[in-house]
Amino acid sequence: MFRIVPRTTPPIGGRDATARLLDAYAHWQCAAPRPHLPTGGYRVRRDGDDDVLTALADGRALRRVAAPARVLAARAGSGAVLARLAPDESAAVEIVRSDGRVVPVAGARFALEQAAWLPDGTVVLTADGRLRVGVVDADDGRWQESRDVPRGRISVSTGGVLVRRSGTVLLCNFARGSTMELPPDTVTVVEYDGVRALVRRDAIEVGSPRRRVVPTRGTAIGAAAGRGGVAVLTVDRGRHRLTLVDRGGRVRDTRLVAAGTDICSVDALSVSDGEIHVRLDGVATPPQVFRYPWREDPRTAIPAAGEIVVARADDGADIDVLVTRPPDVRRPRPLLLDVYGGFGVAHVPHFEPTTAAWLDAGGAVALAQVRGGGERDERWRQDGRGLRKRRAVDDLACAARELVAVGASRPDCLVLTGGSLGGTVAAAAALRHPGIAAAVVTTAAPLDLARLSDNPLGSRWAGEFGDLHSEPAVAEHDPMSLARSRAAGAPPFLVLDMADDSRIDAAQGPRFAEVLRRAGVDAQHVRIAGAGHGPASPTALRDLGTRFLSYVARVLEEDT
């Protein structure tokens, strides 16, 4: 269990702000590592800058690799499928047998894949970023594509292989050799000890004959099955909720995920030895692993209070803003306002050493749950998508103004932050609404929507951002167009990009910063070596966090 280490640094501001922040950052990097979940009798643990695969039965270390690594699938007594992720999101996949023998998997290109270990000893494994699926012989490591599974968006679970294509969902069960069509709103299918659960967006069907159980509230986004039943994870207006349904279809436990007053979220579920495990965290709560349902409450690391501030958008929509700040401090604080707002992904709180250091030094952190994300229903997502992406941008500006109105911060000490698509939204908001923030930090963000196709995956994003060439209104939320036409009064920008990013064109960041500088804006561009769009080495993560905190501390020092 995590041990609380009290910290009592002075609030952000003054000449020593940067030194205090970096000291707190170094502390939280060491004090709160992200634990891996146990899976099928195996677990990865961090040892320095390496990851070590261990067998839970006797604690033996079976394999040491350079971080980051993760277990894709495992079977007690047989072994684990281990993926070693590179910064460019490619992966080396290997099967580590229970005796420590390592069998490299060959026959395809691997990236962010999924796998399942079948009862007959073979392994089902996706390839090419989950565009194909095949089976692996666990003894020789040969991956062979299955010709029986149609092409589509593929996901693998304990209940089989799901293929989404043209509005239909197919379940392919390799163990049974069967294929069946499922309802189009199917999220996943999980199975344990002969009991199968079909999880849909608003219901779960358990057993045979199936019995429908409607989750208490929210939209289902994941599930895991074990001896105690099926744990269903839902998102309910931007909050994570867990519901346990037993084998007979009865609800045994339901709870919002929190640690005291800190709003938390679940970022992973797993099953090992029949037990369902949950990893949760929050802005002030370090990552912790529990058997679900847990009896012991999660522990916060930093004294902080979480609350929801509701901002009213210009068209009357309510925008939830999750705020974490020092308890019993009502005066305005230096505040990091983070955003995502796209692809139907819920923007929920997680623990990061950077934001922990910021809180520890007396600052506040807020998450704006704007339209385009997955915090609510499908309409919420569609209202911030395509030509309506400007709504996400304007929602963020409303959130910033509301935080000032309620006394949580001031415009001269509020920093907008966003990663990936969130950086697009943050940059556009600062340019469309000058005066709402003291600075902007974007990380690995597409910043030139007119050249969306220059990004390796840009052809897949036109539906989310709109096509500037055929839809001129896209210029209203395109950061590059706004930088050329509306840079007057813009705050300072820090544009961060990743040297090994496999999704974002490397030329966009420096080009955007140069356009801002020509317009008289203080804009810096920094490229982080050894980092990708998601995976990064521990050294790269330290560099990223240090540069981020040094920048925001300097900007706020200059404004105080």
Tab-separated table of C-alpha atoms in Angstrom, residues 27 39 91 94 245 285 377 394 422 462 488 529:
chain	number	residue	atom	x	y	z
A	27	HIS	CA	10.171	13.516	-5.061
A	39	THR	CA	-2.610	-10.832	-14.916
A	91	ALA	CA	6.467	-3.357	-30.010
A	94	GLU	CA	7.670	-12.393	-26.772
A	245	VAL	CA	-22.855	-8.163	-11.234
A	285	THR	CA	-4.197	10.012	-5.310
A	377	ASP	CA	-23.774	10.346	-24.298
A	394	ASP	CA	-15.405	27.771	-26.783
A	422	GLY	CA	-6.279	18.468	-26.383
A	462	ALA	CA	-10.861	14.296	-40.923
A	488	ALA	CA	-2.772	39.746	-31.344
A	529	ALA	CA	14.301	12.922	-27.339
